[in-house]
Coordinates of C-alpha atoms and ligand atoms in Angstrom, one line a residue:
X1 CA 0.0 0.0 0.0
X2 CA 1.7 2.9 -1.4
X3 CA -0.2 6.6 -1.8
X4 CA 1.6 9.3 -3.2
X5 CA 0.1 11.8 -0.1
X6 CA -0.5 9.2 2.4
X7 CA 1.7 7.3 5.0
X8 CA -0.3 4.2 5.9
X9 CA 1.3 2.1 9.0
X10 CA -0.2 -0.9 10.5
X11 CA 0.8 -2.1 13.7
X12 CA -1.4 -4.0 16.6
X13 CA -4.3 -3.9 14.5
X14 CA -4.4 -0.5 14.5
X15 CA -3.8 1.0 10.9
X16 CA -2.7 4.5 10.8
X17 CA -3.7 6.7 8.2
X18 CA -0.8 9.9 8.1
X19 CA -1.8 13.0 5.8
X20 CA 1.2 13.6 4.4
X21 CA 2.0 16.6 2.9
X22 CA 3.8 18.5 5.5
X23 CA 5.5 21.0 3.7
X24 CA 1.9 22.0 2.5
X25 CA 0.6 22.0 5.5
X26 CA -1.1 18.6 4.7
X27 CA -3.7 20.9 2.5
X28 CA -6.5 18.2 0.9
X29 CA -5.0 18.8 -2.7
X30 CA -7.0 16.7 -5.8
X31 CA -4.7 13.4 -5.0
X32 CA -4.9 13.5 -1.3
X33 CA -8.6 12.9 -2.1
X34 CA -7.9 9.9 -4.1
X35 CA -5.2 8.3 -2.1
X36 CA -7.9 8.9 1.1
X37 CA -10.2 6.9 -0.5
X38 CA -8.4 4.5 -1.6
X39 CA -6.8 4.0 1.4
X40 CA -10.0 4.1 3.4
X41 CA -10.8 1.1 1.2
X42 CA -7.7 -0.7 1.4
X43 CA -8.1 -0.9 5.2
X44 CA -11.8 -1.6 5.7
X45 CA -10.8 -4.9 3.7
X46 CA -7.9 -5.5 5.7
X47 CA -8.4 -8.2 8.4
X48 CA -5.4 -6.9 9.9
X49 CA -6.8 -3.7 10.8
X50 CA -9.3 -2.9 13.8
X51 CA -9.3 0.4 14.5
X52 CA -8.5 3.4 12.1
X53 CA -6.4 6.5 13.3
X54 CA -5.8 9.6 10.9
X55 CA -3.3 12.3 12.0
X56 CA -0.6 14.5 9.9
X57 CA 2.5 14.6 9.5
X58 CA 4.6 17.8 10.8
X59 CA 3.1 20.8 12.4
X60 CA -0.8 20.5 10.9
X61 CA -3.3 17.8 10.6
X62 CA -4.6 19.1 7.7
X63 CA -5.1 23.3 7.0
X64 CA -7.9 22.3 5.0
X65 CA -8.9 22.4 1.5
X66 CA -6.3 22.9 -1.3
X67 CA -6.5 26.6 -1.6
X68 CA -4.6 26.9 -4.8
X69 CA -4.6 23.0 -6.2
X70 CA -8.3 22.7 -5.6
X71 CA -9.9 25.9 -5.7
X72 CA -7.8 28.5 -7.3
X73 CA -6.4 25.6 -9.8
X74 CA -9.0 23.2 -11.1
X75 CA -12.2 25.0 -9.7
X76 CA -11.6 27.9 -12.6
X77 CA -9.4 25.6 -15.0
X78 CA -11.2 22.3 -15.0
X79 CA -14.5 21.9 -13.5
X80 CA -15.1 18.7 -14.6
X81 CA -12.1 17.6 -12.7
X82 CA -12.8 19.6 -9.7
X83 CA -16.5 18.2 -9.6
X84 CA -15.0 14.5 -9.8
X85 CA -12.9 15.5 -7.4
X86 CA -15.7 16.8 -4.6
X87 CA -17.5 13.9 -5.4
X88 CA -14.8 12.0 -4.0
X89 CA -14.5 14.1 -0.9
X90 CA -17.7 13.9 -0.3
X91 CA -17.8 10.4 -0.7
X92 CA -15.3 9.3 0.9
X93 CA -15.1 11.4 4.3
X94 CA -19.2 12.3 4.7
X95 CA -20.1 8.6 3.8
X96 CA -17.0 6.3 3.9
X97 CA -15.5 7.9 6.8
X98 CA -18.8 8.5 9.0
X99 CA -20.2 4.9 8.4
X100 CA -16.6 3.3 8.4
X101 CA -17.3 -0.5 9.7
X102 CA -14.3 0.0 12.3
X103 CA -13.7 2.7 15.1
X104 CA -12.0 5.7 13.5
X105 CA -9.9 8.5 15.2
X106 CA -8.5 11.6 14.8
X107 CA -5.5 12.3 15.9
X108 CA -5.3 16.3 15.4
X109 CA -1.5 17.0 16.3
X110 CA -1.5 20.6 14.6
X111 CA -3.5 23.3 12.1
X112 CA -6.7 22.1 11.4
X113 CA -9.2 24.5 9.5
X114 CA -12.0 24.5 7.3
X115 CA -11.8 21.3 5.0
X116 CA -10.0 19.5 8.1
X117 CA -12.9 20.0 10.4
X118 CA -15.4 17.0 8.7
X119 CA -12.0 14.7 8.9
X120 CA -12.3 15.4 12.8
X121 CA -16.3 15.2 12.7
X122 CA -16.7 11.6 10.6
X123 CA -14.2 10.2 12.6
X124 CA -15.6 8.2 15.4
X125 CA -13.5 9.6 18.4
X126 CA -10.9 12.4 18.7
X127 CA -8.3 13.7 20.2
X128 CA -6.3 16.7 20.0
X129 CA -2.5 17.7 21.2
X130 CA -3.5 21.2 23.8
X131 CA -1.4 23.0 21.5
X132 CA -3.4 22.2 18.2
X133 CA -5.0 25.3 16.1
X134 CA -8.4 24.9 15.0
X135 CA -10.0 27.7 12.5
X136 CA -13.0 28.1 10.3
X137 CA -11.0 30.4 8.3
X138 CA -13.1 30.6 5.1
X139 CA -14.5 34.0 6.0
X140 CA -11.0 35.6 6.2
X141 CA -10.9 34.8 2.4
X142 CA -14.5 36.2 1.9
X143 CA -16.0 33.0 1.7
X144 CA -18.0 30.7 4.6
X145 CA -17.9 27.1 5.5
X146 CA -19.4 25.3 2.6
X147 CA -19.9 21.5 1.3
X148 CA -19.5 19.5 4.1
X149 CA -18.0 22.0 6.8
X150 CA -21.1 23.6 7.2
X151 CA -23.0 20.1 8.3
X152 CA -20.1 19.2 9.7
X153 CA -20.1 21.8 11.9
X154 CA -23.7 21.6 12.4
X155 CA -23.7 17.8 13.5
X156 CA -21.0 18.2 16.5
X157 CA -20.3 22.0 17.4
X158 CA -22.8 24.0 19.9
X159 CA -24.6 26.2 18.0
X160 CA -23.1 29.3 19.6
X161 CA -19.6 27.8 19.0
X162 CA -20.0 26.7 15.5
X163 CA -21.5 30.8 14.4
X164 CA -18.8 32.3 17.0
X165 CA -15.8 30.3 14.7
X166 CA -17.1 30.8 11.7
X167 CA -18.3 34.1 11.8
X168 CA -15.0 35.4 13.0
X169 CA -12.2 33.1 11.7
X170 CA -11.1 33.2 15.5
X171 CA -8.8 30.5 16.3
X172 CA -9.2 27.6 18.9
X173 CA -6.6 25.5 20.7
X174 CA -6.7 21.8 21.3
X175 CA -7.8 22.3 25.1
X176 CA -10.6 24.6 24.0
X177 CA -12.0 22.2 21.7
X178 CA -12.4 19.6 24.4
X179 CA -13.9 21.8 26.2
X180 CA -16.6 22.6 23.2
X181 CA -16.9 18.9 22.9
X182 CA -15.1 19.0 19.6
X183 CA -13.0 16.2 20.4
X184 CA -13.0 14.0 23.2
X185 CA -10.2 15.1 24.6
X186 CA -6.3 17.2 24.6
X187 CA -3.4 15.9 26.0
X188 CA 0.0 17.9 25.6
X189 CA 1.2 17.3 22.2
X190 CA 4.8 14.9 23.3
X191 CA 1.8 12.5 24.4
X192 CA -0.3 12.7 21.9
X193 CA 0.4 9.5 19.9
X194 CA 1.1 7.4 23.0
X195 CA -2.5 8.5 24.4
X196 CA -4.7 8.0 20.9
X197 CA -2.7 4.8 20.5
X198 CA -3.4 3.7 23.7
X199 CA -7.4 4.8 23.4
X200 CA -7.4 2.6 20.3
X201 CA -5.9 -0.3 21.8
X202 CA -8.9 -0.6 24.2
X203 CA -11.3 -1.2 20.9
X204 CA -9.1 -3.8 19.2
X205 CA -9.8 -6.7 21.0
X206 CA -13.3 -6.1 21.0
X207 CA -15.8 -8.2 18.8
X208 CA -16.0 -6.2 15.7
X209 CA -19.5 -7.3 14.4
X210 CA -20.3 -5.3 17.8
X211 CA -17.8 -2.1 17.3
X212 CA -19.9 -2.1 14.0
X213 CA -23.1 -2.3 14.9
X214 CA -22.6 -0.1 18.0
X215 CA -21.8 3.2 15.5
X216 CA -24.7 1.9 12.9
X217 CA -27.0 2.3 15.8
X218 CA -25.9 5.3 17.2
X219 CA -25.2 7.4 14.0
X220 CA -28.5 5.9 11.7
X221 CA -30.9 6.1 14.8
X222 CA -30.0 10.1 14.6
X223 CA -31.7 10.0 11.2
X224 CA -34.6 7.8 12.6
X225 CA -38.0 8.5 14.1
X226 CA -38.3 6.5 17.5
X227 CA -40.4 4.1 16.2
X228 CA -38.1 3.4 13.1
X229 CA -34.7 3.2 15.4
X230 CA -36.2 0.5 17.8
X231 CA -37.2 -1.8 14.6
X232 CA -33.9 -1.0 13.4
X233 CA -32.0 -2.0 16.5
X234 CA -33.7 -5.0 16.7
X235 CA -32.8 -6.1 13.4
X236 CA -28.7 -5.2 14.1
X237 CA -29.0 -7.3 17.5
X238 CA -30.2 -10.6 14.5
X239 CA -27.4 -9.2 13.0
X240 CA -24.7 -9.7 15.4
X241 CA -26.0 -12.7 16.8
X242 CA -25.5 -14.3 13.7
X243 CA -22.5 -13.2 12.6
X244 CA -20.9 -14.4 16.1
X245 CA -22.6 -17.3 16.2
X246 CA -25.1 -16.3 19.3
X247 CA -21.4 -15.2 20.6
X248 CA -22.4 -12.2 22.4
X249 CA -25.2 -14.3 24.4
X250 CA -23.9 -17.7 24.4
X251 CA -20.2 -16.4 25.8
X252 CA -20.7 -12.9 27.0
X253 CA -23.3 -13.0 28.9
X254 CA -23.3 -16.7 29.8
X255 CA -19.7 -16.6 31.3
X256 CA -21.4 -13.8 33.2
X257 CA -24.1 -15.9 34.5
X258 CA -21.2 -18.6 35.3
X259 CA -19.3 -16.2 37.5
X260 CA -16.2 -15.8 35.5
X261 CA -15.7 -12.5 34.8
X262 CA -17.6 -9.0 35.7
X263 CA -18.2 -7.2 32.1
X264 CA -18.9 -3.9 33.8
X265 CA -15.5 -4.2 34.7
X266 CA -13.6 -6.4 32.4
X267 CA -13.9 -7.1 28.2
X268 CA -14.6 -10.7 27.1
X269 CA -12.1 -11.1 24.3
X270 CA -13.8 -14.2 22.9
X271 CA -17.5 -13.4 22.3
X272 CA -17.0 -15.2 19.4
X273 CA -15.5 -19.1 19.7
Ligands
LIG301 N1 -4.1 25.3 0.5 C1 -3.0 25.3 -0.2 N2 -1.8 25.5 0.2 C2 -1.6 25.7 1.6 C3 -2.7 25.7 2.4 C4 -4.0 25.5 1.9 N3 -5.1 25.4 2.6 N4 -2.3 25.9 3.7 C5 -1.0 26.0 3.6 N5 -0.6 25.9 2.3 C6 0.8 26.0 1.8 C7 1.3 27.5 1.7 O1 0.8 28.1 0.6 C8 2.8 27.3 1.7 O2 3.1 26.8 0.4 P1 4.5 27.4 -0.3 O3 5.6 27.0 0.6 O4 4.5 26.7 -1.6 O5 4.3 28.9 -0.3 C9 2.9 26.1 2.7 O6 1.7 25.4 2.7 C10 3.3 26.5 4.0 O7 2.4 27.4 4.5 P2 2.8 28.7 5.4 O8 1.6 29.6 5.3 O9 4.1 29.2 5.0 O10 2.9 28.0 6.8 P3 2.6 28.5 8.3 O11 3.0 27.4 9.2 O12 3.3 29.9 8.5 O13 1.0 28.8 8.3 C11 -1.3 28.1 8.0 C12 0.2 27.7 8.3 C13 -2.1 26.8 7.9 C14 -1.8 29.0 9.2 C15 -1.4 29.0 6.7 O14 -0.7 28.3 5.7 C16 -2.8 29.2 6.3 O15 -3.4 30.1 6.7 N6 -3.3 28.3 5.4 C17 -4.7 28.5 4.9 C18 -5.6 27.9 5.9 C19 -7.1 27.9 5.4 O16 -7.6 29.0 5.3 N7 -7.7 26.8 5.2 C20 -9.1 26.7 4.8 C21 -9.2 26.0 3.5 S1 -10.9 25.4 3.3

């Protein structure tokens, strides 16, 4: 697995998705968008991957859309291109991203603004180094969060703090964004990868056919009436019983009922036998 804007490790089970254009400031140019799918691809297939952590390499997680690649380059040059190219952000971050079959997080070590925000929001869980920059910058260039920032923004910011942001272009620091509930949490950047890799151990032993169903039924019973998200989570709970055999009942709960271990305490790491 080689991407020309990517870095993609795997180690533990834990594959590690590393925006790679530092000396860009990791902007989302035209062929970061395709290697991101593609690599989002390459590790949902990949039986050696359980949990998915995206971070960037140098001093930014990503500083957002390509300004000049993207926008000032194929938007006014080639729009079929850039319109292929949208597709595939949109795509592949609001849908593949969000709905990714394994736990996703962001690791956000540095600059994040505008087109890195929904890379932060899709992802599952994330966490930031305190010393992070977070911007919606668009409206210092005249413009405002469009395509997917705006929902982005809309799904996981507080509504004061989403307007406050992006009506200003004020910036925001990694421990400010935990505290807004941005991210889960900031930790000082020298611990940064220790602590997310560490937060993602604690998922990779855990029954995946559960990890997945546990974000389907959080993030499609948003979309759902009541009366729809009950049926649904009914049919996810057939779902995982039969793709671990009856596992989760047969094992998890029945060692339980046998008095060998306390799962409000303790994982089972063999629903499935
Ligand atoms: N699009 C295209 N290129 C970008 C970029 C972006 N979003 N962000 C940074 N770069 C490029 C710079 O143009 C520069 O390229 P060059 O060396 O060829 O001139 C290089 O990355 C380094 O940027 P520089 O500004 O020198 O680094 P810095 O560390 O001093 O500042 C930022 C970093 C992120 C604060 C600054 O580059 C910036 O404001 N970028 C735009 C952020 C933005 O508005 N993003 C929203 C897009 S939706």
């Amino acid at each position: 697995m080689t991407y020309k804007t990517l870095l993609v490790d795997i180690k533990d089970k834990i594959g590690k998705i590393t925006l790679n254009r530092p000396e860009k400031r990791n902007a989302y140019s035209p062929q970061m968008a395709d290697d991101f799918a593609q690599a989002l691809d390459d590790l949902r297939y990949n039986d050696d991957v359980a949990v998915v952590v995206i971070t960037g390499a140098g001093e930014a997680f990503c500083a957002g859309m390509d300004l000049k690649e993207l926008f000032f380059g194929l938007k006014q040059n080639n729009p079929k291109e850039y319109d292929r190219i949208s597709r595939v952000v949109t795509a592949s971050r609001g849908r593949t991203l969000r709905y990714f079959p394994k736990p996703t997080i962001a690791m956000v070590n540095g600059f994040c603004f505008g087109g890195g925000f929904p890379l932060v929001e899709c992802s599952d869980l994330a966490v930031a180094a305190d010393e992070a920059t977070f911007g919606l910058s668009e409206i210092n260039f005249g413009m405002f969060p469009g395509g997917q920032v705006a929902r982005s923004i809309a799904n996981i910011m507080r509504p004061r703090d989403a307007l406050l942001y992006s009506l200003t272009g004020r910036t925001f620091n990694g421990k400010e964004a935990a505290d807004m509930g941005f991210v889960n949490f900031s930790v000082p950047r020298a611990k940064l990868e220790e602590v997310t890799m560490s937060l993602a151990r604690e998922m990779t032993d855990k029954d995946p056919a559960a990890l997945k169903a546990t974000k389907d039924s959080y993030r499609f019973s948003l979309e759902q009436s009541w009366e729809a998200s009950m049926s649904y989570t009914a049919a996810k709970e057939q779902e995982v019983f039969v793709a671990q055999n009856g596992g989760w009942l047969k094992n998890g709960v029945g060692d339980f009922v046998e008095g060998k271990y306390k799962p409000g305490l303790q994982s089972h790491t063999g629903v499935k036998k």
